[in-house]
PDB file of C-alpha atoms in Angstrom:
ATOM      1  CA  UNK A   1      35.316  -7.183  46.848  1.00 69.00           C
ATOM      2  CA  UNK A   2      31.725  -6.107  46.259  1.00 88.00           C
ATOM      3  CA  UNK A   3      29.306  -9.018  46.465  1.00 94.00           C
ATOM      4  CA  UNK A   4      26.070  -9.053  44.458  1.00 93.00           C
ATOM      5  CA  UNK A   5      22.827  -8.616  46.366  1.00 92.00           C
ATOM      6  CA  UNK A   6      21.765 -12.079  45.199  1.00 93.00           C
ATOM      7  CA  UNK A   7      24.687 -13.641  47.087  1.00 95.00           C
ATOM      8  CA  UNK A   8      23.889 -11.614  50.218  1.00 94.00           C
ATOM      9  CA  UNK A   9      20.275 -12.767  49.992  1.00 93.00           C
ATOM     10  CA  UNK A  10      21.338 -16.420  49.659  1.00 94.00           C
ATOM     11  CA  UNK A  11      23.531 -16.087  52.764  1.00 95.00           C
ATOM     12  CA  UNK A  12      20.694 -14.518  54.759  1.00 94.00           C
ATOM     13  CA  UNK A  13      18.196 -17.149  53.555  1.00 91.00           C
ATOM     14  CA  UNK A  14      20.571 -20.007  54.334  1.00 92.00           C
ATOM     15  CA  UNK A  15      21.100 -18.803  57.874  1.00 93.00           C
ATOM     16  CA  UNK A  16      17.521 -17.804  58.722  1.00 88.00           C
ATOM     17  CA  UNK A  17      15.304 -20.178  56.770  1.00 85.00           C
ATOM     18  CA  UNK A  18      17.542 -23.158  56.110  1.00 86.00           C
ATOM     19  CA  UNK A  19      18.886 -23.038  59.685  1.00 87.00           C
ATOM     20  CA  UNK A  20      22.483 -23.458  58.519  1.00 91.00           C
ATOM     21  CA  UNK A  21      25.329 -22.251  60.703  1.00 92.00           C
ATOM     22  CA  UNK A  22      27.276 -19.221  59.543  1.00 93.00           C
ATOM     23  CA  UNK A  23      30.142 -21.570  58.729  1.00 94.00           C
ATOM     24  CA  UNK A  24      27.977 -23.773  56.514  1.00 93.00           C
ATOM     25  CA  UNK A  25      26.372 -20.753  54.810  1.00 95.00           C
ATOM     26  CA  UNK A  26      29.856 -19.418  54.173  1.00 95.00           C
ATOM     27  CA  UNK A  27      30.897 -22.694  52.530  1.00 94.00           C
ATOM     28  CA  UNK A  28      27.660 -23.119  50.621  1.00 93.00           C
ATOM     29  CA  UNK A  29      27.730 -19.607  49.161  1.00 95.00           C
ATOM     30  CA  UNK A  30      31.527 -19.430  48.722  1.00 95.00           C
ATOM     31  CA  UNK A  31      31.750 -16.282  50.804  1.00 96.00           C
ATOM     32  CA  UNK A  32      34.503 -15.895  53.425  1.00 96.00           C
ATOM     33  CA  UNK A  33      33.262 -16.548  56.952  1.00 95.00           C
ATOM     34  CA  UNK A  34      34.401 -13.122  58.198  1.00 95.00           C
ATOM     35  CA  UNK A  35      32.387 -11.465  55.425  1.00 96.00           C
ATOM     36  CA  UNK A  36      29.269 -13.448  56.332  1.00 96.00           C
ATOM     37  CA  UNK A  37      29.700 -12.533  59.988  1.00 96.00           C
ATOM     38  CA  UNK A  38      30.174  -8.865  59.054  1.00 96.00           C
ATOM     39  CA  UNK A  39      27.002  -8.875  56.907  1.00 96.00           C
ATOM     40  CA  UNK A  40      25.029 -10.376  59.800  1.00 96.00           C
ATOM     41  CA  UNK A  41      26.324  -7.730  62.229  1.00 96.00           C
ATOM     42  CA  UNK A  42      25.642  -4.892  59.765  1.00 95.00           C
ATOM     43  CA  UNK A  43      22.104  -6.147  59.192  1.00 93.00           C
ATOM     44  CA  UNK A  44      21.488  -6.261  62.947  1.00 91.00           C
ATOM     45  CA  UNK A  45      22.580  -2.634  63.264  1.00 93.00           C
ATOM     46  CA  UNK A  46      19.985  -1.748  60.624  1.00 91.00           C
ATOM     47  CA  UNK A  47      17.243  -3.622  62.526  1.00 86.00           C
ATOM     48  CA  UNK A  48      17.391  -6.831  60.482  1.00 87.00           C
ATOM     49  CA  UNK A  49      18.246  -9.250  63.303  1.00 89.00           C
ATOM     50  CA  UNK A  50      18.919 -12.581  61.641  1.00 91.00           C
ATOM     51  CA  UNK A  51      18.921 -14.447  64.952  1.00 89.00           C
ATOM     52  CA  UNK A  52      15.446 -13.198  65.923  1.00 85.00           C
ATOM     53  CA  UNK A  53      14.114 -14.006  62.470  1.00 83.00           C
ATOM     54  CA  UNK A  54      15.712 -17.441  62.632  1.00 83.00           C
ATOM     55  CA  UNK A  55      14.005 -18.185  65.947  1.00 76.00           C
ATOM     56  CA  UNK A  56      10.694 -16.800  64.690  1.00 70.00           C
ATOM     57  CA  UNK A  57      10.925 -18.978  61.583  1.00 71.00           C
ATOM     58  CA  UNK A  58      11.711 -22.010  63.717  1.00 65.00           C
ATOM     59  CA  UNK A  59       8.752 -21.349  66.011  1.00 59.00           C
ATOM     60  CA  UNK A  60       6.414 -20.848  63.077  1.00 57.00           C
ATOM     61  CA  UNK A  61       7.474 -24.202  61.642  1.00 56.00           C
ATOM     62  CA  UNK A  62       6.587 -27.698  62.738  1.00 59.00           C
ATOM     63  CA  UNK A  63       5.302 -27.586  66.315  1.00 56.00           C
ATOM     64  CA  UNK A  64       7.041 -29.667  68.975  1.00 58.00           C
ATOM     65  CA  UNK A  65      10.142 -30.313  66.898  1.00 66.00           C
ATOM     66  CA  UNK A  66      10.582 -26.601  66.246  1.00 64.00           C
ATOM     67  CA  UNK A  67      10.085 -25.739  69.891  1.00 69.00           C
ATOM     68  CA  UNK A  68      12.530 -28.424  71.038  1.00 73.00           C
ATOM     69  CA  UNK A  69      15.082 -27.256  68.474  1.00 71.00           C
ATOM     70  CA  UNK A  70      14.685 -23.648  69.626  1.00 71.00           C
ATOM     71  CA  UNK A  71      15.063 -24.585  73.282  1.00 77.00           C
ATOM     72  CA  UNK A  72      18.180 -26.622  72.544  1.00 78.00           C
ATOM     73  CA  UNK A  73      19.730 -23.831  70.471  1.00 80.00           C
ATOM     74  CA  UNK A  74      18.913 -21.268  73.163  1.00 81.00           C
ATOM     75  CA  UNK A  75      20.406 -23.489  75.862  1.00 84.00           C
ATOM     76  CA  UNK A  76      23.604 -23.966  73.890  1.00 84.00           C
ATOM     77  CA  UNK A  77      23.899 -20.200  73.378  1.00 84.00           C
ATOM     78  CA  UNK A  78      23.312 -19.525  77.082  1.00 84.00           C
ATOM     79  CA  UNK A  79      25.803 -22.227  78.081  1.00 85.00           C
ATOM     80  CA  UNK A  80      28.420 -20.730  75.793  1.00 85.00           C
ATOM     81  CA  UNK A  81      27.819 -17.218  77.147  1.00 85.00           C
ATOM     82  CA  UNK A  82      28.011 -18.459  80.735  1.00 86.00           C
ATOM     83  CA  UNK A  83      31.182 -20.420  80.025  1.00 86.00           C
ATOM     84  CA  UNK A  84      32.802 -17.334  78.516  1.00 86.00           C
ATOM     85  CA  UNK A  85      31.734 -15.272  81.535  1.00 86.00           C
ATOM     86  CA  UNK A  86      33.225 -17.809  83.946  1.00 87.00           C
ATOM     87  CA  UNK A  87      36.469 -18.008  81.973  1.00 86.00           C
ATOM     88  CA  UNK A  88      36.819 -14.236  81.745  1.00 89.00           C
ATOM     89  CA  UNK A  89      36.020 -13.486  85.382  1.00 88.00           C
ATOM     90  CA  UNK A  90      38.881 -14.372  87.757  1.00 87.00           C
ATOM     91  CA  UNK A  91      36.846 -13.119  90.741  1.00 90.00           C
ATOM     92  CA  UNK A  92      34.550 -16.150  90.700  1.00 89.00           C
ATOM     93  CA  UNK A  93      35.809 -18.562  93.362  1.00 90.00           C
ATOM     94  CA  UNK A  94      37.070 -21.854  91.874  1.00 89.00           C
ATOM     95  CA  UNK A  95      34.544 -23.963  93.769  1.00 90.00           C
ATOM     96  CA  UNK A  96      31.655 -21.813  92.540  1.00 90.00           C
ATOM     97  CA  UNK A  97      32.886 -21.874  88.945  1.00 88.00           C
ATOM     98  CA  UNK A  98      33.281 -25.682  89.024  1.00 90.00           C
ATOM     99  CA  UNK A  99      29.745 -26.073  90.414  1.00 90.00           C
ATOM    100  CA  UNK A 100      28.391 -23.747  87.757  1.00 88.00           C
ATOM    101  CA  UNK A 101      30.193 -25.600  84.980  1.00 88.00           C
ATOM    102  CA  UNK A 102      28.988 -28.957  86.331  1.00 90.00           C
ATOM    103  CA  UNK A 103      25.422 -27.662  86.354  1.00 90.00           C
ATOM    104  CA  UNK A 104      25.785 -26.378  82.788  1.00 87.00           C
ATOM    105  CA  UNK A 105      27.212 -29.691  81.663  1.00 88.00           C
ATOM    106  CA  UNK A 106      24.375 -31.612  83.301  1.00 88.00           C
ATOM    107  CA  UNK A 107      21.711 -29.363  81.776  1.00 87.00           C
ATOM    108  CA  UNK A 108      23.235 -29.574  78.335  1.00 84.00           C
ATOM    109  CA  UNK A 109      23.655 -33.341  78.569  1.00 85.00           C
ATOM    110  CA  UNK A 110      19.992 -33.779  79.519  1.00 86.00           C
ATOM    111  CA  UNK A 111      18.829 -31.435  76.766  1.00 81.00           C
ATOM    112  CA  UNK A 112      20.880 -33.233  74.122  1.00 77.00           C
ATOM    113  CA  UNK A 113      19.613 -36.627  75.309  1.00 79.00           C
ATOM    114  CA  UNK A 114      15.992 -35.489  75.143  1.00 77.00           C
ATOM    115  CA  UNK A 115      16.502 -33.797  71.783  1.00 71.00           C
ATOM    116  CA  UNK A 116      17.700 -37.094  70.327  1.00 70.00           C
ATOM    117  CA  UNK A 117      14.319 -38.551  71.222  1.00 69.00           C
ATOM    118  CA  UNK A 118      12.281 -35.597  69.977  1.00 64.00           C
ATOM    119  CA  UNK A 119      14.475 -34.578  67.061  1.00 63.00           C
ATOM    120  CA  UNK A 120      15.964 -37.690  65.483  1.00 63.00           C
ATOM    121  CA  UNK A 121      16.392 -35.921  62.124  1.00 60.00           C
ATOM    122  CA  UNK A 122      18.187 -33.026  63.788  1.00 59.00           C
ATOM    123  CA  UNK A 123      20.503 -35.456  65.566  1.00 62.00           C
ATOM    124  CA  UNK A 124      21.273 -37.200  62.275  1.00 69.00           C
ATOM    125  CA  UNK A 125      21.828 -33.873  60.532  1.00 67.00           C
ATOM    126  CA  UNK A 126      24.122 -32.657  63.317  1.00 69.00           C
ATOM    127  CA  UNK A 127      26.169 -35.842  62.977  1.00 74.00           C
ATOM    128  CA  UNK A 128      26.313 -35.495  59.190  1.00 76.00           C
ATOM    129  CA  UNK A 129      27.363 -31.837  59.416  1.00 74.00           C
ATOM    130  CA  UNK A 130      30.009 -32.681  61.995  1.00 77.00           C
ATOM    131  CA  UNK A 131      31.448 -35.346  59.707  1.00 84.00           C
ATOM    132  CA  UNK A 132      31.481 -32.920  56.759  1.00 83.00           C
ATOM    133  CA  UNK A 133      33.177 -30.251  58.910  1.00 82.00           C
ATOM    134  CA  UNK A 134      35.805 -32.712  60.123  1.00 86.00           C
ATOM    135  CA  UNK A 135      36.404 -33.885  56.562  1.00 89.00           C
ATOM    136  CA  UNK A 136      36.904 -30.272  55.451  1.00 86.00           C
ATOM    137  CA  UNK A 137      39.338 -29.624  58.300  1.00 87.00           C
ATOM    138  CA  UNK A 138      41.227 -32.813  57.471  1.00 92.00           C
ATOM    139  CA  UNK A 139      41.481 -31.963  53.777  1.00 91.00           C
ATOM    140  CA  UNK A 140      42.597 -28.385  54.441  1.00 88.00           C
ATOM    141  CA  UNK A 141      45.395 -29.634  56.735  1.00 93.00           C
ATOM    142  CA  UNK A 142      46.510 -32.804  54.957  1.00 94.00           C
ATOM    143  CA  UNK A 143      45.939 -31.906  51.305  1.00 92.00           C
ATOM    144  CA  UNK A 144      45.204 -28.181  50.870  1.00 90.00           C
ATOM    145  CA  UNK A 145      45.186 -28.470  47.075  1.00 91.00           C
ATOM    146  CA  UNK A 146      41.978 -30.521  47.314  1.00 91.00           C
ATOM    147  CA  UNK A 147      40.193 -28.051  49.607  1.00 85.00           C
ATOM    148  CA  UNK A 148      38.747 -25.798  46.882  1.00 87.00           C
ATOM    149  CA  UNK A 149      37.393 -28.748  44.855  1.00 89.00           C
ATOM    150  CA  UNK A 150      36.006 -30.193  48.113  1.00 87.00           C
ATOM    151  CA  UNK A 151      34.120 -26.969  48.836  1.00 83.00           C
ATOM    152  CA  UNK A 152      32.770 -26.929  45.272  1.00 83.00           C
ATOM    153  CA  UNK A 153      31.462 -30.482  45.629  1.00 87.00           C
ATOM    154  CA  UNK A 154      30.131 -29.680  49.106  1.00 82.00           C
ATOM    155  CA  UNK A 155      28.087 -26.793  47.694  1.00 76.00           C
ATOM    156  CA  UNK A 156      26.350 -29.214  45.356  1.00 80.00           C
ATOM    157  CA  UNK A 157      26.007 -31.837  48.096  1.00 82.00           C
ATOM    158  CA  UNK A 158      24.410 -29.338  50.521  1.00 74.00           C
ATOM    159  CA  UNK A 159      21.078 -29.583  48.703  1.00 73.00           C
ATOM    160  CA  UNK A 160      21.213 -33.372  48.989  1.00 79.00           C
ATOM    161  CA  UNK A 161      21.726 -33.082  52.756  1.00 73.00           C
ATOM    162  CA  UNK A 162      18.924 -30.536  53.053  1.00 67.00           C
ATOM    163  CA  UNK A 163      16.513 -32.802  51.154  1.00 71.00           C
ATOM    164  CA  UNK A 164      17.552 -35.878  53.123  1.00 73.00           C
ATOM    165  CA  UNK A 165      17.060 -34.298  56.537  1.00 64.00           C
ATOM    166  CA  UNK A 166      13.833 -32.362  55.941  1.00 57.00           C
TER     167      UNK A 166
END
């Protein structure tokens, strides 16, 4: 299916400027997640790195909150990459991998705790988005017939969430 440029632009804007996850952009724009991910990868190959632009936009924003948000996001990404490396590398001795994972867990726990103090709106938004995601998962498993109407309502509700947490 060929998607209009307007839809592609909305996806890009949602991810970079609205700081939505790819999953949320996918829901908001009614574009399959795999398609959104493919567009992001294709753009990166052409030199349009959405992640770099997203970080630059965050840094150009509102001072300490932006910096704290960027640091937290970067830490989460690094933790995830390190976790994947540990899980995929059987040559790392068990004791070393446990110590590394404990250190990651401690760092992430401290960063999240401090972000709650610096970024109360972000913490509230993360909680709200988690609830919405869990509700979507629940509906898709327990009553799939309601999932499409749920996504339609969620698209309209997304602007309410954005306004509330800005």
